Structures are given as C-alpha cells and as structure tokens.
PDB file of C-alpha atoms in Angstrom:
ATOM      1  CA  MET T   4      30.299   4.853  19.245  1.00 53.00           C
ATOM      2  CA  LEU T   5      29.099   7.570  16.905  1.00 56.00           C
ATOM      3  CA  CYS T   6      26.164   6.484  14.766  1.00 70.00           C
ATOM      4  CA  ILE T   7      24.750   7.852  11.539  1.00 81.00           C
ATOM      5  CA  MET T   8      21.635   9.913  12.249  1.00 89.00           C
ATOM      6  CA  PHE T   9      18.386   9.754  10.298  1.00 94.00           C
ATOM      7  CA  TYR T  10      15.566  12.243  10.832  1.00 94.00           C
ATOM      8  CA  GLY T  11      12.534  13.621   9.031  1.00 95.00           C
ATOM      9  CA  GLU T  12       9.319  12.251   7.540  1.00 97.00           C
ATOM     10  CA  TYR T  13       8.851  11.603   3.823  1.00 97.00           C
ATOM     11  CA  SER T  14       6.078  10.295   1.580  1.00 97.00           C
ATOM     12  CA  HIS T  15       7.123   7.858  -1.122  1.00 97.00           C
ATOM     13  CA  THR T  16       5.513   5.216  -3.313  1.00 97.00           C
ATOM     14  CA  MET T  17       6.403   1.596  -3.881  1.00 98.00           C
ATOM     15  CA  ASP T  18       6.214   0.200  -7.401  1.00 97.00           C
ATOM     16  CA  ALA T  19       4.722  -3.153  -8.416  1.00 95.00           C
ATOM     17  CA  LYS T  20       8.131  -4.837  -8.059  1.00 96.00           C
ATOM     18  CA  GLY T  21       8.412  -3.738  -4.421  1.00 97.00           C
ATOM     19  CA  ARG T  22      10.983  -1.027  -5.098  1.00 97.00           C
ATOM     20  CA  VAL T  23      10.970   2.211  -3.184  1.00 97.00           C
ATOM     21  CA  SER T  24      13.223   5.211  -3.565  1.00 95.00           C
ATOM     22  CA  LEU T  25      14.822   6.305  -0.324  1.00 94.00           C
ATOM     23  CA  PRO T  26      14.811  10.003   0.560  1.00 94.00           C
ATOM     24  CA  SER T  27      17.947  11.670  -0.802  1.00 91.00           C
ATOM     25  CA  LYS T  28      18.973  12.779   2.717  1.00 91.00           C
ATOM     26  CA  PHE T  29      19.000   9.123   3.750  1.00 92.00           C
ATOM     27  CA  ARG T  30      20.782   7.863   0.638  1.00 88.00           C
ATOM     28  CA  ASN T  31      23.684  10.180   1.336  1.00 82.00           C
ATOM     29  CA  ARG T  32      24.144   8.553   4.751  1.00 85.00           C
ATOM     30  CA  LEU T  33      23.876   4.941   3.606  1.00 83.00           C
ATOM     31  CA  THR T  34      26.866   3.191   2.135  1.00 75.00           C
ATOM     32  CA  GLY T  35      26.914  -0.386   0.974  1.00 77.00           C
ATOM     33  CA  ASN T  36      24.059  -2.703   1.804  1.00 86.00           C
ATOM     34  CA  GLY T  37      21.486  -2.281   4.516  1.00 92.00           C
ATOM     35  CA  MET T  38      19.613  -4.661   6.759  1.00 95.00           C
ATOM     36  CA  LEU T  39      15.810  -4.602   6.556  1.00 97.00           C
ATOM     37  CA  VAL T  40      14.127  -5.957   9.692  1.00 96.00           C
ATOM     38  CA  LYS T  41      10.583  -6.821  10.802  1.00 96.00           C
ATOM     39  CA  ALA T  42       9.955  -4.399  13.635  1.00 95.00           C
ATOM     40  CA  PRO T  43       7.430  -3.847  16.410  1.00 92.00           C
ATOM     41  CA  GLU T  44       4.281  -1.846  15.608  1.00 93.00           C
ATOM     42  CA  GLY T  45       4.106  -3.365  12.123  1.00 94.00           C
ATOM     43  CA  CYS T  46       6.779  -1.325  10.371  1.00 97.00           C
ATOM     44  CA  LEU T  47      10.182  -2.211   8.943  1.00 98.00           C
ATOM     45  CA  TRP T  48      13.514  -0.992  10.258  1.00 97.00           C
ATOM     46  CA  LEU T  49      16.348  -0.283   7.846  1.00 97.00           C
ATOM     47  CA  PHE T  50      19.744  -0.291   9.534  1.00 95.00           C
ATOM     48  CA  THR T  51      23.170   0.434   8.151  1.00 91.00           C
ATOM     49  CA  GLY T  52      25.260  -2.739   8.254  1.00 88.00           C
ATOM     50  CA  GLU T  53      27.316  -1.402  11.149  1.00 89.00           C
ATOM     51  CA  ARG T  54      24.309  -0.357  13.231  1.00 90.00           C
ATOM     52  CA  PHE T  55      22.631  -3.731  12.590  1.00 91.00           C
ATOM     53  CA  GLU T  56      25.707  -5.503  13.955  1.00 90.00           C
ATOM     54  CA  GLU T  57      25.415  -3.433  17.145  1.00 90.00           C
ATOM     55  CA  PHE T  58      21.724  -4.311  17.366  1.00 88.00           C
ATOM     56  CA  ALA T  59      22.420  -8.021  16.791  1.00 88.00           C
ATOM     57  CA  HIS T  60      25.171  -8.012  19.427  1.00 86.00           C
ATOM     58  CA  SER T  61      22.704  -6.562  21.919  1.00 85.00           C
ATOM     59  CA  LEU T  62      20.541  -9.643  21.308  1.00 80.00           C
ATOM     60  CA  LEU T  63      23.546 -11.868  21.975  1.00 79.00           C
ATOM     61  CA  ARG T  64      23.978 -10.352  25.425  1.00 74.00           C
ATOM     62  CA  SER T  65      20.717 -11.982  26.415  1.00 68.00           C
ATOM     63  CA  GLU T  66      20.570 -15.445  27.925  1.00 72.00           C
ATOM     64  CA  ALA T  67      20.513 -18.210  25.315  1.00 70.00           C
ATOM     65  CA  LEU T  68      18.799 -20.514  27.796  1.00 74.00           C
ATOM     66  CA  ASP T  69      15.869 -18.167  28.384  1.00 81.00           C
ATOM     67  CA  PRO T  70      12.882 -19.046  26.139  1.00 85.00           C
ATOM     68  CA  ASP T  71      11.908 -15.400  25.540  1.00 86.00           C
ATOM     69  CA  ASP T  72      15.473 -14.491  24.565  1.00 84.00           C
ATOM     70  CA  ARG T  73      15.627 -17.415  22.128  1.00 85.00           C
ATOM     71  CA  ARG T  74      12.282 -16.406  20.647  1.00 87.00           C
ATOM     72  CA  MET T  75      13.513 -12.799  20.242  1.00 85.00           C
ATOM     73  CA  ARG T  76      16.643 -13.979  18.409  1.00 87.00           C
ATOM     74  CA  ARG T  77      14.579 -16.196  16.119  1.00 89.00           C
ATOM     75  CA  LEU T  78      12.024 -13.515  15.311  1.00 88.00           C
ATOM     76  CA  PHE T  79      14.638 -10.905  14.485  1.00 88.00           C
ATOM     77  CA  GLY T  80      16.951 -13.376  12.744  1.00 90.00           C
ATOM     78  CA  ALA T  81      14.256 -14.843  10.508  1.00 91.00           C
ATOM     79  CA  GLY T  82      12.680 -11.438   9.933  1.00 91.00           C
ATOM     80  CA  THR T  83      15.829  -9.784   8.571  1.00 94.00           C
ATOM     81  CA  ASP T  84      17.053  -9.510   5.004  1.00 95.00           C
ATOM     82  CA  GLU T  85      20.148  -7.863   3.555  1.00 95.00           C
ATOM     83  CA  ILE T  86      19.173  -5.419   0.841  1.00 94.00           C
ATOM     84  CA  GLU T  87      21.080  -3.524  -1.795  1.00 92.00           C
ATOM     85  CA  ILE T  88      20.654   0.126  -2.605  1.00 91.00           C
ATOM     86  CA  ASP T  89      20.677   0.449  -6.389  1.00 90.00           C
ATOM     87  CA  SER T  90      22.250   3.265  -8.399  1.00 88.00           C
ATOM     88  CA  ALA T  91      18.910   5.132  -8.370  1.00 89.00           C
ATOM     89  CA  GLY T  92      18.789   5.078  -4.567  1.00 90.00           C
ATOM     90  CA  ARG T  93      16.067   2.433  -4.402  1.00 94.00           C
ATOM     91  CA  ILE T  94      15.689  -0.676  -2.322  1.00 96.00           C
ATOM     92  CA  ARG T  95      13.557  -3.700  -3.101  1.00 97.00           C
ATOM     93  CA  VAL T  96      11.420  -4.816  -0.188  1.00 98.00           C
ATOM     94  CA  PRO T  97      11.139  -8.634  -0.199  1.00 97.00           C
ATOM     95  CA  VAL T  98       7.591 -10.020  -0.335  1.00 97.00           C
ATOM     96  CA  PRO T  99       7.579 -11.526   3.200  1.00 96.00           C
ATOM     97  CA  LEU T 100       8.585  -8.167   4.674  1.00 97.00           C
ATOM     98  CA  ARG T 101       6.006  -6.315   2.536  1.00 97.00           C
ATOM     99  CA  GLU T 102       3.324  -8.685   3.768  1.00 97.00           C
ATOM    100  CA  TYR T 103       4.395  -8.400   7.405  1.00 96.00           C
ATOM    101  CA  ALA T 104       4.207  -4.578   7.341  1.00 97.00           C
ATOM    102  CA  HIS T 105       1.055  -4.560   5.135  1.00 98.00           C
ATOM    103  CA  LEU T 106       2.818  -2.211   2.741  1.00 98.00           C
ATOM    104  CA  SER T 107       0.674  -0.720  -0.002  1.00 96.00           C
ATOM    105  CA  LYS T 108       1.742   1.672  -2.722  1.00 97.00           C
ATOM    106  CA  ASP T 109       1.793   4.706  -0.394  1.00 98.00           C
ATOM    107  CA  LEU T 110       4.599   4.665   2.149  1.00 98.00           C
ATOM    108  CA  THR T 111       5.847   6.929   4.892  1.00 98.00           C
ATOM    109  CA  ILE T 112       9.577   6.752   5.485  1.00 98.00           C
ATOM    110  CA  ILE T 113      10.850   8.292   8.684  1.00 97.00           C
ATOM    111  CA  GLY T 114      14.168   8.828  10.342  1.00 96.00           C
ATOM    112  CA  ALA T 115      14.180   7.238  13.803  1.00 94.00           C
ATOM    113  CA  ILE T 116      17.608   8.585  14.782  1.00 92.00           C
ATOM    114  CA  ASP T 117      19.697   5.382  14.482  1.00 93.00           C
ATOM    115  CA  ARG T 118      17.601   3.728  11.770  1.00 95.00           C
ATOM    116  CA  ILE T 119      15.069   4.347   9.021  1.00 97.00           C
ATOM    117  CA  GLU T 120      11.493   3.147   9.456  1.00 98.00           C
ATOM    118  CA  ILE T 121       9.265   2.187   6.541  1.00 98.00           C
ATOM    119  CA  TRP T 122       5.517   2.307   7.176  1.00 98.00           C
ATOM    120  CA  ASP T 123       2.384   1.847   5.146  1.00 98.00           C
ATOM    121  CA  SER T 124       1.126   5.446   5.136  1.00 98.00           C
ATOM    122  CA  ALA T 125      -2.358   4.653   6.478  1.00 97.00           C
ATOM    123  CA  ARG T 126      -0.886   2.586   9.325  1.00 96.00           C
ATOM    124  CA  TYR T 127       1.570   5.362  10.161  1.00 96.00           C
ATOM    125  CA  VAL T 128      -1.212   7.951  10.360  1.00 95.00           C
ATOM    126  CA  ALA T 129      -3.188   5.681  12.711  1.00 93.00           C
ATOM    127  CA  TYR T 130      -0.102   5.020  14.843  1.00 91.00           C
ATOM    128  CA  SER T 131       0.766   8.732  14.994  1.00 89.00           C
ATOM    129  CA  GLU T 132      -2.753   9.668  16.060  1.00 87.00           C
ATOM    130  CA  GLU T 133      -2.556   7.393  19.094  1.00 84.00           C
ATOM    131  CA  SER T 134       0.874   8.696  20.140  1.00 78.00           C
ATOM    132  CA  SER T 135       1.326  11.881  22.182  1.00 78.00           C
ATOM    133  CA  ILE T 136       4.783  13.423  22.471  1.00 80.00           C
ATOM    134  CA  ASP T 137       3.718  15.242  25.650  1.00 83.00           C
ATOM    135  CA  GLU T 138       2.563  12.057  27.395  1.00 84.00           C
ATOM    136  CA  LEU T 139       5.593  10.081  26.256  1.00 79.00           C
ATOM    137  CA  THR T 140       8.162  12.661  27.314  1.00 83.00           C
ATOM    138  CA  ALA T 141       6.449  13.029  30.708  1.00 86.00           C
ATOM    139  CA  LYS T 142       6.465   9.248  31.189  1.00 84.00           C
ATOM    140  CA  LEU T 143      10.104   8.805  30.139  1.00 83.00           C
ATOM    141  CA  SER T 144      11.154  11.770  32.240  1.00 86.00           C
ATOM    142  CA  ALA T 145       9.410  10.308  35.289  1.00 89.00           C
ATOM    143  CA  GLU T 146      11.232   7.018  34.671  1.00 88.00           C
ATOM    144  CA  GLY T 147      14.573   8.858  34.478  1.00 87.00           C
ATOM    145  CA  LYS T 148      15.100   7.961  30.822  1.00 81.00           C
ATOM    146  CA  LEU T 149      15.177  11.602  29.648  1.00 80.00           C
TER     147      LEU T 149
END
C-alpha cells in the first residue's frame, strides 16, 4: 500500500494552550483527523488515520495471550488520542501527551517517512547527538535490513 511520505526537520513553538502549528508541507499531506501516539524515545508520533489503522492492525497480529503483546496493546491504546487539525493548520497536544514527551515551548517536528514526530527541541538535540547515521546504516546493512 502506498503511504503518504513526511520528511524534513522544522522548528516550531507550542503556545500556552498546547497548540502547535504543523509545517505547511505536512499540512498539505494530512486530511481529516490524525492520531497522536506516545512513542519510544520520549517523542510523539502523529499518524494519518489510515496509517494509524495499519499500525494498529500490526499490533493485532501479535498473540493476545502473550503478556508482552497485551502490554504493548495497552500502552499504545491508552497512549493514543485522535486530534483535529484546525483551519490554521494547528493541532492541540493533550496534557497527558505533553507531559509524557516533556514538551516545552520549543519543539522540533520531523518527518519520519510514514509519520510525523514531535519532540521537545532540547531532547531531540540530545537524541540526535547520540545517533550516528554511519553506524546505524552499517548495522542495518549487516542485518540485511537495508
């Protein structure tokens, strides 16, 4: 299935009400509501509705009797909220998701190919500094994933 692609890195600010304007390149690719999800590494994932359904179905392929699979479903299910994109291209990040990702006023919004990621800017800088594209591509290549 063909998915909508998101790419690039953008600096934005969040207002006191938890609203953040999405990059215009992303707004043009989003239609309807999105799904905002607690994600690994302390960021938030923003999926299109269609891509979130694919993601959720991948969780359903796991074994319901396995404790780790049940825990994964609970964590992603409870940590997800449907959000609306207003006429100004903004979303409102609910308080529990803001707290989870330690979002401050300064945000970094990145395209992660099949989703958008929303990071607190300071956390994103720290994460980026500990990540090496050379090491990662060598590792994934060795594992046959590239």
